[in-house]
Amino acid sequence: MGLIVQKFGGTSVADADRIKAAASKIIKTHQEGNQVIVIVSARGKTTDELLKMAFEICDAPDTRELDMLVSTGEQISISLMAMAIHSLGYPAISLTGGQVGIRTDNSYTKARIVNIDTTKIDEELKKGNIIIVAGFQGIDIDANITTLGRGGSDTTAVAIAAKMKADLCEIYTDVDGIYTADPRNVPDAKKLEKISYDEILELASLGAKVMHPRSIEFAKKYNVPIFVRSSFNNTPGTLICKEVPEMEDVLVSGATLSKNDAKITIRSIPDKPGQAANLFHEIAKNNINVDMIIQNISAQGHTDVTFTVPKDDLALAIKMSENIAKTINAGEVLSDDKIAKLSIVGIGMRSHTGIAEKMFSSLGEEKVNIQMISTSEIKVSCIIDEENSDNALLAIHKAFELDK
Ligand code: ADP
Ligand code: ASP
Ligand code: MG
């Protein structure tokens, strides 16, 4: 007997028929003699609709109340899923994040899991129940409901799988695995049989929404094997696992395009020690994630700094930048939210040269201007104009023969 964690995403529970189909998959796993813990997301577009409701009431809803609201989406799914399993004659119980002991910090809308108290899970498994857990949510130390950020149900699933030392964590979604690029935007994308934790972590962090980045951090730390597969067919899917030597032979495993970033430039910052610390201290204090940073060569004792932030945080980041620009006697603050980040990822980059150059030259052939570049051991990212970025992704995908 094994312990299997299965997660069903929004599309996989969007209507009654899909919930029933997911219930049958769950029961099959249970019938094979396994204990099963299921994590479900909100149905279809429920989370978007809940957010829309909040923004119809006010422009800047209180984040505690926002989490109270959006967490209800998952609560609908878990109760319906439990009913579907009951009606097929099997025992199941639905539990919210709080009931299942998922304790988080108190950063509403982007909380991090700090601990899982498994007492309730252990009890219910002992009774023979299939456990249906609401994804994406937890409670903080004062019992406030928190959520883990968009797409966070993956993280609930992997964190529970890690804590329970599950034999397998299956992520059921609306594509049949992880592809070399988002198959919705790149028709020639190819499904990968295997991908390493490091590669999918980079891809997810750079915008491939197939997995929530934080879920991969858990998976890597606790060595949880994950299968990403379709809830609509029985094809094997993609295994996310520890890297094996032959993975290094592949130069680039995947490409991704994100339109979720915006760019801020602060002109004419006095070029002296401590200024960057002042600026980014202010931004970090507001829990805004800065990604790329470029500082120009100093001219007449002044320099320009450009950095990127998530689009959602742009208004706040501009406000912070304007405040700090005033206090340090810098010049104007400019912003641009019509940018895109195009990235390639592969652990083969560690041992092969010329990959960044190939990316740049194929962008050049496409007449795409590169505004910013950042690299790590296993990725190259370029900020480009949003217009035409979809074609740039296709060109890069082709240049690295990811369609082969
Ligand atoms: P779920 O609701 O099941 O969590 P998501 O919409 O969050 O599903 O994630 C699945 C989607 O991720 C796919 O429909 C696909 O468009 C997108 N995606 C982005 N990059 C990739 C990739 N490299 N491989 C597969 N899917 C990807
Ligand atoms: N329902 C949440 C969202 O739409 C969490 C998830 O689906 O993983 O972002
Ligand atoms: Mg998702």
Short mmCIF file of C-alpha atoms and ligand atoms in Angstrom, two decimals:
data_model
loop_
_atom_site.label_atom_id
_atom_site.label_comp_id
_atom_site.label_asym_id
_atom_site.label_seq_id
_atom_site.Cartn_x
_atom_site.Cartn_y
_atom_site.Cartn_z
CA MET A 1 0.00 0.00 0.00
CA GLY A 2 1.23 3.45 -0.88
CA LEU A 3 0.32 7.01 -0.08
CA ILE A 4 -0.54 9.05 -3.16
CA VAL A 5 -1.25 12.77 -3.37
CA GLN A 6 -3.32 13.87 -6.37
CA LYS A 7 -4.04 17.48 -7.29
CA PHE A 8 -6.77 18.56 -9.69
CA GLY A 9 -6.54 22.07 -11.15
CA GLY A 10 -9.36 24.46 -11.99
CA THR A 11 -10.20 23.15 -15.47
CA SER A 12 -10.19 19.59 -14.15
CA VAL A 13 -13.08 20.36 -11.76
CA ALA A 14 -14.83 23.04 -13.86
CA ASP A 15 -18.22 21.31 -14.10
CA ALA A 16 -20.16 18.36 -12.63
CA ASP A 17 -19.00 15.90 -15.29
CA ARG A 18 -15.35 16.77 -14.76
CA ILE A 19 -15.70 16.46 -11.00
CA LYS A 20 -17.26 13.02 -11.49
CA ALA A 21 -14.45 12.01 -13.88
CA ALA A 22 -11.83 13.16 -11.35
CA ALA A 23 -13.70 11.27 -8.60
CA SER A 24 -13.43 8.08 -10.67
CA LYS A 25 -9.65 8.52 -11.06
CA ILE A 26 -9.32 9.06 -7.31
CA ILE A 27 -11.40 6.00 -6.50
CA LYS A 28 -9.36 3.87 -8.91
CA THR A 29 -6.18 4.81 -7.02
CA HIS A 30 -7.94 4.03 -3.71
CA GLN A 31 -9.17 0.66 -5.06
CA GLU A 32 -5.59 -0.24 -5.98
CA GLY A 33 -4.93 -0.27 -2.25
CA ASN A 34 -3.47 3.21 -1.77
CA GLN A 35 -4.25 5.88 0.75
CA VAL A 36 -5.20 8.98 -1.20
CA ILE A 37 -5.00 12.68 -0.35
CA VAL A 38 -6.54 14.92 -2.99
CA ILE A 39 -5.98 18.65 -3.40
CA VAL A 40 -8.42 20.64 -5.49
CA SER A 41 -8.42 24.15 -6.94
CA ALA A 42 -11.37 26.46 -7.40
CA ARG A 43 -13.58 25.52 -10.35
CA GLY A 44 -12.83 27.05 -13.75
CA LYS A 45 -12.59 30.82 -13.56
CA THR A 46 -13.98 31.07 -10.00
CA THR A 47 -10.91 32.75 -8.51
CA ASP A 48 -10.90 35.40 -11.27
CA GLU A 49 -14.60 36.03 -10.71
CA LEU A 50 -14.15 36.40 -6.96
CA LEU A 51 -11.32 38.87 -7.50
CA LYS A 52 -13.46 40.83 -9.94
CA MET A 53 -16.21 41.07 -7.32
CA ALA A 54 -13.77 42.56 -4.84
CA PHE A 55 -12.49 45.15 -7.31
CA GLU A 56 -16.07 46.14 -8.15
CA ILE A 57 -16.44 47.16 -4.51
CA CYS A 58 -13.17 49.07 -4.17
CA ASP A 59 -9.84 49.74 -5.91
CA ALA A 60 -7.58 48.48 -3.17
CA PRO A 61 -9.41 45.84 -1.14
CA ASP A 62 -7.99 44.95 2.26
CA THR A 63 -5.77 41.91 1.64
CA ARG A 64 -7.06 39.97 4.66
CA GLU A 65 -10.59 40.27 3.32
CA LEU A 66 -9.39 39.43 -0.19
CA ASP A 67 -7.99 36.13 1.10
CA MET A 68 -11.18 35.47 3.04
CA LEU A 69 -13.06 35.92 -0.24
CA VAL A 70 -10.88 34.03 -2.74
CA SER A 71 -10.35 31.06 -0.44
CA THR A 72 -14.07 30.26 -0.80
CA GLY A 73 -13.51 29.05 -4.38
CA GLU A 74 -11.60 25.99 -3.22
CA GLN A 75 -14.17 25.31 -0.47
CA ILE A 76 -16.86 24.86 -3.14
CA SER A 77 -14.69 22.33 -5.00
CA ILE A 78 -13.77 20.18 -1.99
CA SER A 79 -17.35 19.70 -0.81
CA LEU A 80 -18.56 18.82 -4.32
CA MET A 81 -15.65 16.41 -4.81
CA ALA A 82 -16.42 14.67 -1.51
CA MET A 83 -20.10 14.37 -2.55
CA ALA A 84 -19.07 12.90 -5.92
CA ILE A 85 -16.93 10.27 -4.18
CA HIS A 86 -19.71 9.45 -1.68
CA SER A 87 -22.19 8.99 -4.49
CA LEU A 88 -19.90 6.38 -6.04
CA GLY A 89 -19.95 4.52 -2.71
CA TYR A 90 -16.57 5.46 -1.21
CA PRO A 91 -15.65 7.26 2.03
CA ALA A 92 -14.27 10.79 1.73
CA ILE A 93 -14.04 13.93 3.83
CA SER A 94 -13.39 17.50 2.71
CA LEU A 95 -11.12 19.75 4.76
CA THR A 96 -10.11 23.41 4.43
CA GLY A 97 -6.46 24.46 4.65
CA GLY A 98 -6.99 25.49 8.26
CA GLN A 99 -8.70 22.23 9.19
CA VAL A 100 -5.90 20.22 7.66
CA GLY A 101 -3.29 22.10 9.70
CA ILE A 102 -1.61 24.22 7.01
CA ARG A 103 0.02 27.03 8.94
CA THR A 104 1.41 29.97 6.97
CA ASP A 105 3.01 33.33 7.68
CA ASN A 106 0.73 36.36 7.57
CA SER A 107 1.60 37.82 4.14
CA TYR A 108 -1.92 37.84 2.76
CA THR A 109 -2.28 36.96 -0.96
CA LYS A 110 1.28 35.57 -1.09
CA ALA A 111 1.64 33.62 2.15
CA ARG A 112 4.29 30.94 2.62
CA ILE A 113 3.65 27.63 4.33
CA VAL A 114 5.64 27.41 7.57
CA ASN A 115 4.34 24.13 8.95
CA ILE A 116 1.75 21.40 8.47
CA ASP A 117 0.28 19.73 11.55
CA THR A 118 -0.72 16.32 10.21
CA THR A 119 -2.80 15.14 13.21
CA LYS A 120 -6.10 15.50 11.37
CA ILE A 121 -4.78 13.92 8.15
CA ASP A 122 -3.40 10.95 10.11
CA GLU A 123 -6.72 10.48 11.92
CA GLU A 124 -8.80 10.57 8.77
CA LEU A 125 -6.48 8.25 6.85
CA LYS A 126 -6.69 5.78 9.72
CA LYS A 127 -10.50 5.84 9.41
CA GLY A 128 -10.07 4.85 5.75
CA ASN A 129 -11.19 8.17 4.32
CA ILE A 130 -10.07 9.69 1.06
CA ILE A 131 -9.08 13.20 2.14
CA ILE A 132 -10.06 16.16 -0.04
CA VAL A 133 -8.08 19.27 0.82
CA ALA A 134 -8.73 22.84 -0.33
CA GLY A 135 -5.65 24.01 -2.23
CA PHE A 136 -4.14 27.52 -2.20
CA GLN A 137 -5.04 28.33 1.43
CA GLY A 138 -3.86 28.09 5.01
CA ILE A 139 -4.18 29.95 8.29
CA ASP A 140 -1.71 32.18 10.08
CA ILE A 141 -0.86 32.00 13.77
CA ASP A 142 -3.94 34.10 14.63
CA ALA A 143 -6.24 31.80 12.60
CA ASN A 144 -6.67 34.34 9.79
CA ILE A 145 -7.25 32.69 6.41
CA THR A 146 -4.35 33.27 4.01
CA THR A 147 -3.72 32.32 0.37
CA LEU A 148 -0.48 31.22 -1.28
CA GLY A 149 -0.50 33.29 -4.49
CA ARG A 150 -2.12 32.49 -7.85
CA GLY A 151 -1.61 28.89 -8.82
CA GLY A 152 -0.80 28.01 -5.21
CA SER A 153 -2.75 24.74 -5.08
CA ASP A 154 0.30 23.01 -6.59
CA THR A 155 2.23 24.12 -3.53
CA THR A 156 -0.43 22.78 -1.16
CA ALA A 157 -0.19 19.42 -2.93
CA VAL A 158 3.60 19.15 -2.94
CA ALA A 159 3.94 20.45 0.63
CA ILE A 160 1.49 17.83 1.88
CA ALA A 161 3.21 15.14 -0.20
CA ALA A 162 6.57 16.18 1.31
CA LYS A 163 5.30 16.32 4.89
CA MET A 164 3.45 12.97 4.59
CA LYS A 165 6.42 11.36 2.77
CA ALA A 166 4.03 10.35 -0.01
CA ASP A 167 5.21 7.83 -2.58
CA LEU A 168 4.03 10.00 -5.44
CA CYS A 169 2.50 13.38 -6.13
CA GLU A 170 0.37 13.60 -9.27
CA ILE A 171 -0.62 16.98 -10.70
CA TYR A 172 -3.65 16.57 -12.97
CA THR A 173 -4.13 19.50 -15.30
CA ASP A 174 -5.42 20.51 -18.73
CA VAL A 175 -2.26 19.66 -20.69
CA ASP A 176 -0.71 16.21 -20.79
CA GLY A 177 2.62 17.16 -19.30
CA ILE A 178 5.35 19.78 -19.36
CA TYR A 179 6.26 20.95 -22.85
CA THR A 180 9.29 22.72 -24.31
CA ALA A 181 7.10 25.86 -24.29
CA ASP A 182 3.47 26.67 -23.52
CA PRO A 183 1.66 24.50 -26.10
CA ARG A 184 -1.09 27.12 -26.31
CA ASN A 185 1.36 29.64 -27.77
CA VAL A 186 3.82 27.34 -29.51
CA PRO A 187 1.99 24.72 -31.56
CA ASP A 188 5.25 22.83 -32.27
CA ALA A 189 6.15 22.46 -28.59
CA LYS A 190 7.14 18.93 -27.60
CA LYS A 191 6.21 17.09 -24.43
CA LEU A 192 9.14 16.26 -22.16
CA GLU A 193 9.37 12.81 -20.62
CA LYS A 194 11.42 14.09 -17.68
CA ILE A 195 12.58 17.44 -16.36
CA SER A 196 14.86 18.28 -13.43
CA TYR A 197 13.71 20.25 -10.39
CA ASP A 198 16.13 23.06 -11.25
CA GLU A 199 14.87 23.44 -14.80
CA ILE A 200 11.16 23.47 -13.99
CA LEU A 201 11.85 25.81 -11.06
CA GLU A 202 13.46 28.29 -13.46
CA LEU A 203 10.74 27.86 -16.09
CA ALA A 204 7.97 28.29 -13.52
CA SER A 205 9.63 31.31 -11.93
CA LEU A 206 10.10 32.83 -15.39
CA GLY A 207 6.42 32.55 -16.24
CA ALA A 208 5.53 28.98 -17.30
CA LYS A 209 2.36 28.74 -15.27
CA VAL A 210 2.10 24.95 -15.49
CA MET A 211 3.58 24.66 -11.95
CA HIS A 212 3.61 27.11 -9.04
CA PRO A 213 7.33 27.88 -8.43
CA ARG A 214 7.13 27.45 -4.67
CA SER A 215 5.82 23.89 -5.14
CA ILE A 216 9.08 22.96 -6.87
CA GLU A 217 11.14 24.39 -4.02
CA PHE A 218 9.35 21.95 -1.69
CA ALA A 219 9.68 19.08 -4.15
CA LYS A 220 13.42 19.65 -4.55
CA LYS A 221 14.10 20.07 -0.85
CA TYR A 222 12.23 16.91 0.13
CA ASN A 223 12.91 14.99 -3.08
CA VAL A 224 9.24 14.44 -3.96
CA PRO A 225 8.78 12.88 -7.40
CA ILE A 226 5.99 14.70 -9.28
CA PHE A 227 4.04 13.51 -12.30
CA VAL A 228 2.35 16.25 -14.31
CA ARG A 229 -0.40 14.70 -16.43
CA SER A 230 -3.74 15.28 -18.06
CA SER A 231 -6.98 14.77 -16.20
CA PHE A 232 -8.65 14.08 -19.54
CA ASN A 233 -6.61 11.12 -20.81
CA ASN A 234 -4.27 8.41 -19.55
CA THR A 235 -1.01 9.40 -21.28
CA PRO A 236 2.01 9.12 -18.96
CA GLY A 237 2.79 12.84 -18.55
CA THR A 238 6.09 14.36 -17.43
CA LEU A 239 8.16 13.30 -14.43
CA ILE A 240 9.78 16.09 -12.41
CA CYS A 241 12.75 14.57 -10.63
CA LYS A 242 16.38 14.92 -9.52
CA GLU A 243 18.71 15.53 -12.41
CA VAL A 244 20.44 12.60 -14.06
CA PRO A 245 23.71 12.98 -16.04
CA GLU A 246 22.19 12.62 -19.53
CA MET A 247 20.01 15.68 -18.93
CA GLU A 248 23.17 17.79 -19.36
CA ASP A 249 23.40 16.68 -23.00
CA VAL A 250 20.36 18.77 -23.86
CA LEU A 251 21.44 22.40 -24.26
CA VAL A 252 18.04 23.98 -23.80
CA SER A 253 15.05 22.15 -22.31
CA GLY A 254 12.44 24.84 -22.59
CA ALA A 255 11.56 28.42 -23.43
CA THR A 256 9.05 30.70 -21.79
CA LEU A 257 7.55 34.14 -22.25
CA SER A 258 6.12 36.23 -19.44
CA LYS A 259 4.11 39.40 -19.80
CA ASN A 260 3.74 39.87 -16.07
CA ASP A 261 6.62 42.28 -15.51
CA ALA A 262 7.01 46.03 -15.76
CA LYS A 263 10.11 48.19 -15.85
CA ILE A 264 11.03 51.24 -13.77
CA THR A 265 13.94 53.61 -14.45
CA ILE A 266 15.20 56.17 -11.97
CA ARG A 267 17.27 58.81 -13.76
CA SER A 268 20.28 60.65 -12.51
CA ILE A 269 20.93 58.97 -9.17
CA PRO A 270 23.97 60.50 -7.39
CA ASP A 271 26.64 57.84 -7.91
CA LYS A 272 27.86 57.18 -4.39
CA PRO A 273 27.87 54.22 -1.99
CA GLY A 274 24.59 53.25 -0.31
CA GLN A 275 22.15 54.60 -2.90
CA ALA A 276 21.15 51.22 -4.34
CA ALA A 277 20.71 49.88 -0.80
CA ASN A 278 18.40 52.82 0.04
CA LEU A 279 16.28 52.28 -3.03
CA PHE A 280 15.91 48.50 -2.87
CA HIS A 281 15.45 48.53 0.91
CA GLU A 282 12.32 50.68 0.39
CA ILE A 283 11.02 48.34 -2.33
CA ALA A 284 11.72 45.17 -0.34
CA LYS A 285 10.06 46.62 2.76
CA ASN A 286 6.84 46.64 0.75
CA ASN A 287 7.21 42.98 -0.13
CA ILE A 288 7.78 43.74 -3.83
CA ASN A 289 9.92 41.25 -5.70
CA VAL A 290 12.57 42.91 -7.85
CA ASP A 291 13.85 40.73 -10.67
CA MET A 292 16.36 42.25 -13.10
CA ILE A 293 18.46 45.29 -12.21
CA ILE A 294 20.72 47.32 -14.50
CA GLN A 295 22.86 50.28 -13.50
CA ASN A 296 24.35 52.39 -16.27
CA ILE A 297 27.91 53.65 -16.37
CA SER A 298 28.18 56.81 -14.34
CA ALA A 299 28.30 60.13 -16.19
CA GLN A 300 29.14 63.36 -14.34
CA GLY A 301 28.69 61.64 -11.00
CA HIS A 302 25.16 60.44 -11.79
CA THR A 303 23.78 57.13 -12.98
CA ASP A 304 20.47 55.60 -14.13
CA VAL A 305 19.07 52.46 -12.54
CA THR A 306 16.47 50.28 -14.26
CA PHE A 307 14.73 47.33 -12.63
CA THR A 308 11.72 45.10 -13.18
CA VAL A 309 8.86 44.30 -10.79
CA PRO A 310 5.64 42.28 -11.15
CA LYS A 311 3.03 44.31 -13.08
CA ASP A 312 0.61 43.99 -10.15
CA ASP A 313 3.07 45.83 -7.91
CA LEU A 314 3.96 48.55 -10.43
CA ALA A 315 1.82 51.36 -8.98
CA LEU A 316 3.22 50.83 -5.50
CA ALA A 317 6.78 50.44 -6.81
CA ILE A 318 6.50 53.74 -8.72
CA LYS A 319 5.27 55.48 -5.58
CA MET A 320 8.16 54.07 -3.55
CA SER A 321 10.67 55.01 -6.28
CA GLU A 322 9.36 58.58 -6.44
CA ASN A 323 9.65 58.93 -2.66
CA ILE A 324 13.19 57.61 -2.62
CA ALA A 325 14.20 59.64 -5.71
CA LYS A 326 13.21 62.77 -3.81
CA THR A 327 15.13 61.88 -0.67
CA ILE A 328 18.36 61.01 -2.53
CA ASN A 329 18.12 63.92 -5.00
CA ALA A 330 17.72 61.72 -8.06
CA GLY A 331 15.94 62.68 -11.29
CA GLU A 332 12.67 61.56 -12.83
CA VAL A 333 11.06 58.13 -12.48
CA LEU A 334 9.97 56.45 -15.74
CA SER A 335 7.98 53.26 -16.16
CA ASP A 336 6.97 50.87 -18.94
CA ASP A 337 4.51 48.00 -18.59
CA LYS A 338 4.56 47.00 -22.26
CA ILE A 339 7.52 44.67 -21.91
CA ALA A 340 7.92 40.90 -22.02
CA LYS A 341 10.53 38.57 -20.60
CA LEU A 342 11.71 35.84 -22.93
CA SER A 343 13.78 33.07 -21.36
CA ILE A 344 15.51 29.84 -22.23
CA VAL A 345 16.36 27.22 -19.61
CA GLY A 346 18.52 24.11 -19.59
CA ILE A 347 21.04 22.45 -17.30
CA GLY A 348 23.11 21.74 -20.42
CA MET A 349 24.14 25.42 -20.32
CA ARG A 350 26.47 24.63 -17.43
CA SER A 351 28.71 22.62 -19.70
CA HIS A 352 28.18 24.21 -23.14
CA THR A 353 29.10 27.63 -24.47
CA GLY A 354 27.56 29.89 -27.11
CA ILE A 355 23.96 29.49 -25.99
CA ALA A 356 23.32 33.12 -24.99
CA GLU A 357 24.97 34.27 -28.22
CA LYS A 358 22.66 32.04 -30.25
CA MET A 359 19.63 33.48 -28.48
CA PHE A 360 20.78 37.05 -29.08
CA SER A 361 21.56 36.47 -32.74
CA SER A 362 18.22 34.85 -33.46
CA LEU A 363 16.47 37.80 -31.76
CA GLY A 364 18.59 40.08 -33.92
CA GLU A 365 17.48 38.26 -37.06
CA GLU A 366 13.88 38.82 -35.94
CA LYS A 367 14.68 42.56 -35.51
CA VAL A 368 13.82 42.27 -31.81
CA ASN A 369 15.64 44.80 -29.66
CA ILE A 370 16.97 43.50 -26.31
CA GLN A 371 16.40 45.98 -23.46
CA MET A 372 17.82 44.03 -20.52
CA ILE A 373 19.60 40.69 -20.08
CA SER A 374 20.01 38.47 -17.08
CA THR A 375 21.61 35.06 -16.81
CA SER A 376 22.12 32.29 -14.30
CA GLU A 377 23.99 29.01 -14.61
CA ILE A 378 20.99 27.44 -16.36
CA LYS A 379 18.99 30.29 -17.92
CA VAL A 380 19.20 33.36 -20.14
CA SER A 381 16.41 35.96 -19.99
CA CYS A 382 15.90 39.00 -22.18
CA ILE A 383 13.49 41.87 -21.65
CA ILE A 384 12.01 42.86 -25.00
CA ASP A 385 9.11 44.95 -26.25
CA GLU A 386 5.78 43.20 -25.63
CA GLU A 387 4.73 43.79 -29.22
CA ASN A 388 6.00 40.91 -31.35
CA SER A 389 7.18 38.98 -28.29
CA ASP A 390 4.98 36.01 -29.28
CA ASN A 391 6.87 35.74 -32.56
CA ALA A 392 10.16 36.09 -30.74
CA LEU A 393 9.23 33.05 -28.62
CA LEU A 394 8.45 31.03 -31.76
CA ALA A 395 11.78 32.06 -33.29
CA ILE A 396 13.79 31.08 -30.23
CA HIS A 397 11.94 27.78 -29.91
CA LYS A 398 12.87 27.00 -33.49
CA ALA A 399 16.45 28.24 -33.22
CA PHE A 400 17.16 25.75 -30.43
CA GLU A 401 15.32 22.99 -32.33
CA LEU A 402 12.94 22.45 -29.43
CA ASP A 403 10.36 21.28 -31.96
CA LYS A 404 12.55 18.33 -32.96
P1 ADP B 1 -4.34 24.15 -13.40
O1 ADP B 1 -5.60 24.92 -13.29
O2 ADP B 1 -4.55 22.70 -13.68
O3 ADP B 1 -3.41 24.40 -12.26
P2 ADP B 1 -2.84 25.98 -15.05
O4 ADP B 1 -3.66 26.77 -15.99
O5 ADP B 1 -2.39 26.63 -13.80
O6 ADP B 1 -3.64 24.65 -14.74
O7 ADP B 1 -1.52 25.39 -15.76
C1 ADP B 1 -1.68 24.66 -16.96
C2 ADP B 1 -1.37 25.57 -18.15
O8 ADP B 1 0.00 25.93 -18.12
C3 ADP B 1 -1.55 24.95 -19.48
O9 ADP B 1 -2.88 25.01 -19.93
C4 ADP B 1 -0.57 25.71 -20.37
O10 ADP B 1 -1.23 26.68 -21.17
C5 ADP B 1 0.33 26.43 -19.39
N1 ADP B 1 1.76 26.23 -19.66
C6 ADP B 1 2.69 27.21 -19.68
N2 ADP B 1 3.90 26.73 -19.97
C7 ADP B 1 3.76 25.40 -20.15
C8 ADP B 1 4.67 24.35 -20.49
N3 ADP B 1 5.97 24.58 -20.69
N4 ADP B 1 4.18 23.09 -20.59
C9 ADP B 1 2.87 22.86 -20.37
N5 ADP B 1 1.96 23.80 -20.05
C10 ADP B 1 2.39 25.08 -19.95
N1 ASP B 2 -7.57 28.93 -7.45
C1 ASP B 2 -6.28 29.55 -7.32
C2 ASP B 2 -5.96 30.31 -8.59
O1 ASP B 2 -6.75 30.36 -9.51
C3 ASP B 2 -5.20 28.56 -6.97
C4 ASP B 2 -4.92 27.50 -8.02
O2 ASP B 2 -5.70 27.29 -8.93
O3 ASP B 2 -3.89 26.84 -7.88
O4 ASP B 2 -4.92 30.91 -8.67
MG MG B 3 -2.11 26.01 -11.84
#
